[in-house]
Amino acid sequence: MRVGPDRRLYMTNFNTRQVLRFDGRTTSVFIPASNNEINSISRPDDVKFGPDGNAYVADWDNNRIVKFDGRTGAFISVFATGNGLREPNRIAFGPTGDLYVGNAYSTDVLRFHGGTGEPYPAAGQSGAIFVPGVPGPFNVDLDVSPDGILTVTQGATNGVRFYDAHTGALLGVPDPDLTNVSDMRFGPNGDLYLTVYANAAVLRYEGRTGAFLGQFVTSGSGGLNRAVSMTFTCAWRHHHGHGHGGKHCPGLEADEDADNDTASHDKHGALMRLPF
């Protein structure tokens, strides 16, 4: 799941082949299931909003990344295909706008140019291969920090790995024994947060060194059970005389935000609280 430029919550539904949108009161279909082989998605496993404000979906069954209009959900194009894409299950945009993709089938991490969708491999690699064969049997979770650190976990086993997001070089394995990671995100403060499915907890690591900082959400807290996914609300910047300002969601400018602001104005530090 992901908070979009309009500060609504977006979530992929793998089985119904849809991307859903929530505003805290209602649920709607943002990207519908379709029988059209060109502009449909089959088994969407992740959705992210790019620097251009459009929605990018990891299309598992069709082995591709598909781009949709970030406001309407209308199909725009097949953004990336081939070049090693095989059952993509996680995507993330890096600080330079490039798109990183985790392959469930091969456990490779691929990289595509953020503007054109062209393959952008690491030195010595072919196709779009950026990090070949992350150790483990299946599924790759990943995220990229503003400092250019690519974090990767192979889901069930083999801990968390830090890579250089520019070269693909392994920087370290800060927690080699961690298992059952179901999602990861760099938070607004730069730290890395991971959901652990079996422990029903959220763990926190220092974003540059990987040092373990403890449980951020303790096991079972608030009824948490089988933690699967998480996201952060958009950063909120308050300018004098206005409750708006600053580009705090992907693809959202300050004046666009002012015209479309229906969310709560409660503020917690640099984070905005959504109405749900």
CSV table of C-alpha atoms in Angstrom, one decimal:
chain,number,residue,atom,x,y,z
A,1,MET,CA,0.0,0.0,0.0
A,2,ARG,CA,1.0,3.6,-0.6
A,3,VAL,CA,-0.1,7.1,0.1
A,4,GLY,CA,-0.6,8.9,-3.3
A,5,PRO,CA,-0.1,12.6,-4.3
A,6,ASP,CA,-3.7,13.3,-3.3
A,7,ARG,CA,-3.0,11.9,0.2
A,8,ARG,CA,-5.4,9.0,-0.3
A,9,LEU,CA,-4.3,5.4,0.4
A,10,TYR,CA,-3.7,3.1,-2.6
A,11,MET,CA,-3.5,-0.7,-2.3
A,12,THR,CA,-3.0,-3.5,-4.8
A,13,ASN,CA,-5.4,-6.4,-4.7
A,14,PHE,CA,-3.5,-9.3,-6.1
A,15,ASN,CA,-6.5,-11.7,-6.5
A,16,THR,CA,-9.1,-9.3,-8.0
A,17,ARG,CA,-6.4,-7.7,-10.3
A,18,GLN,CA,-7.2,-4.1,-9.2
A,19,VAL,CA,-5.7,-1.2,-7.5
A,20,LEU,CA,-8.0,0.3,-4.9
A,21,ARG,CA,-8.2,3.8,-3.5
A,22,PHE,CA,-9.3,4.8,0.0
A,23,ASP,CA,-10.1,8.3,1.3
A,24,GLY,CA,-10.8,7.4,4.9
A,25,ARG,CA,-14.6,7.2,4.3
A,26,THR,CA,-15.1,5.4,1.0
A,27,THR,CA,-13.4,2.8,-1.2
A,28,SER,CA,-13.2,3.1,-5.0
A,29,VAL,CA,-11.4,1.2,-7.8
A,30,PHE,CA,-8.5,3.3,-9.1
A,31,ILE,CA,-7.3,0.8,-11.7
A,32,PRO,CA,-9.9,-1.8,-12.7
A,33,ALA,CA,-9.4,-5.3,-13.9
A,34,SER,CA,-9.6,-5.6,-17.7
A,35,ASN,CA,-9.6,-8.2,-20.4
A,36,ASN,CA,-7.6,-5.9,-22.7
A,37,GLU,CA,-4.2,-7.5,-22.9
A,38,ILE,CA,-2.4,-4.2,-23.6
A,39,ASN,CA,-3.7,-1.9,-20.9
A,40,SER,CA,-4.7,-4.4,-18.3
A,41,ILE,CA,-2.9,-5.6,-15.2
A,42,SER,CA,-2.8,-9.2,-14.0
A,43,ARG,CA,-1.9,-9.9,-10.4
A,44,PRO,CA,-0.6,-6.4,-9.4
A,45,ASP,CA,1.8,-6.8,-6.6
A,46,ASP,CA,3.0,-3.3,-5.9
A,47,VAL,CA,2.1,0.3,-6.8
A,48,LYS,CA,4.3,3.4,-6.4
A,49,PHE,CA,3.9,7.0,-7.6
A,50,GLY,CA,6.9,8.3,-9.6
A,51,PRO,CA,8.5,11.7,-9.6
A,52,ASP,CA,6.1,12.6,-12.5
A,53,GLY,CA,3.1,11.9,-10.2
A,54,ASN,CA,1.9,8.9,-12.2
A,55,ALA,CA,1.2,5.5,-10.8
A,56,TYR,CA,3.6,2.6,-11.6
A,57,VAL,CA,2.4,-1.0,-11.1
A,58,ALA,CA,4.4,-4.2,-10.8
A,59,ASP,CA,2.4,-6.5,-13.1
A,60,TRP,CA,3.4,-10.0,-11.8
A,61,ASP,CA,1.7,-12.3,-14.4
A,62,ASN,CA,2.6,-10.1,-17.4
A,63,ASN,CA,6.3,-9.6,-16.4
A,64,ARG,CA,6.2,-5.8,-16.8
A,65,ILE,CA,5.9,-2.4,-15.2
A,66,VAL,CA,2.8,-0.5,-16.3
A,67,LYS,CA,2.3,3.3,-16.0
A,68,PHE,CA,-1.1,4.9,-15.3
A,69,ASP,CA,-2.3,8.4,-14.9
A,70,GLY,CA,-1.8,9.4,-11.2
A,71,ARG,CA,-5.0,11.3,-11.0
A,72,THR,CA,-7.5,9.3,-13.1
A,73,GLY,CA,-6.0,5.8,-13.2
A,74,ALA,CA,-6.1,5.8,-17.0
A,75,PHE,CA,-3.6,3.6,-18.8
A,76,ILE,CA,-0.6,5.5,-20.2
A,77,SER,CA,1.9,2.9,-21.3
A,78,VAL,CA,3.9,-0.3,-20.6
A,79,PHE,CA,6.8,1.4,-19.0
A,80,ALA,CA,9.3,-1.5,-18.8
A,81,THR,CA,9.3,-5.0,-20.1
A,82,GLY,CA,11.8,-7.8,-20.9
A,83,ASN,CA,15.5,-7.3,-20.0
A,84,GLY,CA,15.2,-9.8,-17.2
A,85,LEU,CA,11.8,-8.9,-15.7
A,86,ARG,CA,10.2,-12.0,-14.4
A,87,GLU,CA,7.3,-11.9,-11.9
A,88,PRO,CA,8.1,-8.4,-10.5
A,89,ASN,CA,6.9,-8.1,-7.0
A,90,ARG,CA,8.4,-4.8,-5.5
A,91,ILE,CA,9.3,-1.5,-7.0
A,92,ALA,CA,10.9,1.7,-5.7
A,93,PHE,CA,12.2,5.0,-7.1
A,94,GLY,CA,15.7,6.1,-6.2
A,95,PRO,CA,16.9,9.6,-5.5
A,96,THR,CA,17.8,10.2,-9.1
A,97,GLY,CA,14.4,9.1,-10.3
A,98,ASP,CA,15.5,5.6,-11.6
A,99,LEU,CA,13.2,2.7,-11.0
A,100,TYR,CA,14.4,-0.4,-9.1
A,101,VAL,CA,12.4,-3.7,-9.4
A,102,GLY,CA,12.6,-6.8,-7.3
A,103,ASN,CA,12.1,-10.0,-9.2
A,104,ALA,CA,10.2,-12.8,-7.3
A,105,TYR,CA,11.2,-15.5,-9.7
A,106,SER,CA,14.9,-14.9,-10.1
A,107,THR,CA,15.5,-12.8,-6.9
A,108,ASP,CA,17.4,-10.3,-9.1
A,109,VAL,CA,17.1,-6.6,-8.6
A,110,LEU,CA,16.6,-4.7,-11.9
A,111,ARG,CA,17.1,-1.0,-12.7
A,112,PHE,CA,15.4,1.0,-15.4
A,113,HIS,CA,15.8,4.7,-16.4
A,114,GLY,CA,13.2,6.6,-14.6
A,115,GLY,CA,12.3,8.8,-17.6
A,116,THR,CA,12.4,6.3,-20.5
A,117,GLY,CA,12.0,2.8,-18.9
A,118,GLU,CA,15.2,1.7,-20.7
A,119,PRO,CA,17.2,-1.0,-19.0
A,120,TYR,CA,20.0,0.5,-16.8
A,121,PRO,CA,22.2,-2.4,-15.5
A,122,ALA,CA,25.1,-2.2,-13.2
A,123,ALA,CA,28.6,-2.4,-14.7
A,124,GLY,CA,29.3,-5.9,-16.0
A,125,GLN,CA,25.6,-6.9,-16.0
A,126,SER,CA,23.2,-7.5,-18.9
A,127,GLY,CA,19.6,-6.5,-19.6
A,128,ALA,CA,18.4,-4.5,-16.6
A,129,ILE,CA,20.2,-6.6,-14.0
A,130,PHE,CA,21.5,-4.4,-11.2
A,131,VAL,CA,22.0,-6.9,-8.3
A,132,PRO,CA,21.9,-10.5,-9.6
A,133,GLY,CA,20.4,-13.3,-7.5
A,134,VAL,CA,19.8,-11.9,-4.0
A,135,PRO,CA,20.4,-15.0,-1.8
A,136,GLY,CA,17.1,-16.9,-1.0
A,137,PRO,CA,14.4,-18.9,-2.6
A,138,PHE,CA,11.7,-16.4,-3.6
A,139,ASN,CA,10.4,-12.8,-3.5
A,140,VAL,CA,12.4,-9.6,-3.1
A,141,ASP,CA,11.4,-6.6,-1.0
A,142,LEU,CA,13.3,-3.4,-1.5
A,143,ASP,CA,13.5,0.4,-0.9
A,144,VAL,CA,15.9,3.2,-1.7
A,145,SER,CA,16.9,6.0,0.7
A,146,PRO,CA,17.4,9.6,-0.3
A,147,ASP,CA,21.1,9.0,0.4
A,148,GLY,CA,21.4,6.4,-2.3
A,149,ILE,CA,21.3,3.2,-0.2
A,150,LEU,CA,19.4,0.3,-1.7
A,151,THR,CA,18.0,-2.0,0.9
A,152,VAL,CA,17.0,-5.5,-0.1
A,153,THR,CA,15.6,-8.5,1.8
A,154,GLN,CA,14.7,-11.8,0.3
A,155,GLY,CA,11.5,-12.2,2.4
A,156,ALA,CA,11.6,-15.4,4.3
A,157,THR,CA,15.4,-15.8,4.9
A,158,ASN,CA,18.8,-14.3,4.7
A,159,GLY,CA,18.3,-11.0,6.5
A,160,VAL,CA,18.7,-7.4,5.2
A,161,ARG,CA,21.3,-6.3,2.7
A,162,PHE,CA,22.5,-2.7,1.9
A,163,TYR,CA,23.8,-1.9,-1.6
A,164,ASP,CA,25.1,1.2,-3.3
A,165,ALA,CA,22.1,2.4,-5.4
A,166,HIS,CA,24.5,3.9,-8.0
A,167,THR,CA,26.9,1.0,-8.5
A,168,GLY,CA,25.1,-2.1,-7.1
A,169,ALA,CA,28.1,-2.8,-4.8
A,170,LEU,CA,27.2,-4.6,-1.5
A,171,LEU,CA,27.8,-2.3,1.4
A,172,GLY,CA,27.0,-4.8,4.1
A,173,VAL,CA,24.5,-7.2,5.7
A,174,PRO,CA,23.5,-5.5,9.0
A,175,ASP,CA,21.1,-8.2,10.2
A,176,PRO,CA,21.9,-11.5,8.4
A,177,ASP,CA,19.7,-13.6,10.7
A,178,LEU,CA,16.4,-11.7,10.3
A,179,THR,CA,13.6,-13.7,8.8
A,180,ASN,CA,10.0,-13.3,7.7
A,181,VAL,CA,10.3,-9.7,6.6
A,182,SER,CA,7.1,-8.8,4.6
A,183,ASP,CA,7.7,-5.1,3.8
A,184,MET,CA,10.3,-2.3,4.2
A,185,ARG,CA,10.3,1.5,4.0
A,186,PHE,CA,12.7,4.3,4.7
A,187,GLY,CA,10.8,6.7,7.0
A,188,PRO,CA,10.7,10.5,6.9
A,189,ASN,CA,13.6,10.6,9.4
A,190,GLY,CA,15.8,8.4,7.2
A,191,ASP,CA,15.6,5.3,9.3
A,192,LEU,CA,14.7,2.0,7.8
A,193,TYR,CA,11.4,0.3,9.0
A,194,LEU,CA,10.6,-3.4,8.4
A,195,THR,CA,7.4,-5.3,9.1
A,196,VAL,CA,8.0,-8.8,10.3
A,197,TYR,CA,5.1,-11.1,9.4
A,198,ALA,CA,5.3,-13.8,12.0
A,199,ASN,CA,6.3,-11.6,14.9
A,200,ALA,CA,3.6,-9.0,14.1
A,201,ALA,CA,6.1,-6.2,14.8
A,202,VAL,CA,7.8,-3.3,13.0
A,203,LEU,CA,11.5,-3.0,13.5
A,204,ARG,CA,13.7,0.1,13.1
A,205,TYR,CA,17.3,0.3,11.8
A,206,GLU,CA,19.6,3.4,11.4
A,207,GLY,CA,19.2,4.3,7.7
A,208,ARG,CA,22.9,4.7,6.9
A,209,THR,CA,24.7,2.2,9.1
A,210,GLY,CA,22.0,-0.5,9.5
A,211,ALA,CA,22.4,-0.4,13.3
A,212,PHE,CA,19.4,-2.0,15.0
A,213,LEU,CA,17.4,0.5,16.9
A,214,GLY,CA,14.8,-1.8,18.4
A,215,GLN,CA,11.1,-2.6,17.9
A,216,PHE,CA,9.3,0.5,16.7
A,217,VAL,CA,5.9,-1.2,17.0
A,218,THR,CA,6.1,-4.0,19.5
A,219,SER,CA,4.7,-7.4,18.8
A,220,GLY,CA,0.9,-7.5,18.9
A,221,SER,CA,0.7,-3.8,19.8
A,222,GLY,CA,-2.8,-2.4,19.2
A,223,GLY,CA,-4.0,-5.7,18.0
A,224,LEU,CA,-1.3,-6.0,15.2
A,225,ASN,CA,-1.4,-9.5,13.9
A,226,ARG,CA,0.6,-10.9,11.0
A,227,ALA,CA,2.1,-7.6,9.8
A,228,VAL,CA,2.1,-7.7,5.9
A,229,SER,CA,2.6,-4.1,4.7
A,230,MET,CA,3.0,-0.5,5.9
A,231,THR,CA,3.4,3.0,4.5
A,232,PHE,CA,4.0,6.5,5.8
A,233,THR,CA,1.8,9.5,5.3
A,234,CYS,CA,3.2,12.4,3.3
A,235,ALA,CA,5.4,15.0,5.0
A,236,TRP,CA,3.5,18.2,5.9
A,237,ARG,CA,5.2,21.6,5.6
A,238,HIS,CA,3.5,24.6,7.1
A,239,HIS,CA,4.2,28.1,5.7
A,240,HIS,CA,3.2,31.3,7.4
A,241,GLY,CA,-0.5,32.0,6.9
A,242,HIS,CA,-1.1,28.7,5.0
A,243,GLY,CA,-1.6,25.1,5.8
A,244,HIS,CA,0.2,24.1,2.6
A,245,GLY,CA,3.5,24.4,1.0
A,246,GLY,CA,6.4,22.3,-0.1
A,247,LYS,CA,6.3,19.2,-2.3
A,248,HIS,CA,5.5,16.6,0.2
A,249,CYS,CA,4.0,13.8,-1.9
A,250,PRO,CA,5.4,12.4,-5.1
A,251,GLY,CA,4.3,14.5,-8.1
A,252,LEU,CA,2.3,17.0,-6.0
A,253,GLU,CA,3.1,20.7,-6.2
A,254,ALA,CA,2.1,23.2,-3.5
A,255,ASP,CA,-0.6,25.0,-5.5
A,256,GLU,CA,-2.1,21.6,-6.6
A,257,ASP,CA,-2.2,20.6,-3.0
A,258,ALA,CA,-4.1,23.8,-2.0
A,259,ASP,CA,-6.7,23.2,-4.6
A,260,ASN,CA,-7.3,19.6,-3.6
A,261,ASP,CA,-6.9,19.7,0.2
A,262,THR,CA,-9.7,17.7,1.9
A,263,ALA,CA,-7.6,16.0,4.5
A,264,SER,CA,-7.3,16.7,8.2
A,265,HIS,CA,-5.0,19.6,9.2
A,266,ASP,CA,-3.8,17.8,12.3
A,267,LYS,CA,0.0,17.8,12.2
A,268,HIS,CA,2.5,15.7,14.0
A,269,GLY,CA,6.0,17.0,13.5
A,270,ALA,CA,6.6,16.7,9.7
A,271,LEU,CA,3.9,14.2,9.2
A,272,MET,CA,0.2,14.8,8.3
A,273,ARG,CA,-2.4,12.5,9.9
A,274,LEU,CA,-4.8,11.1,7.5
A,275,PRO,CA,-8.5,11.0,8.4
A,276,PHE,CA,-8.3,7.3,9.0
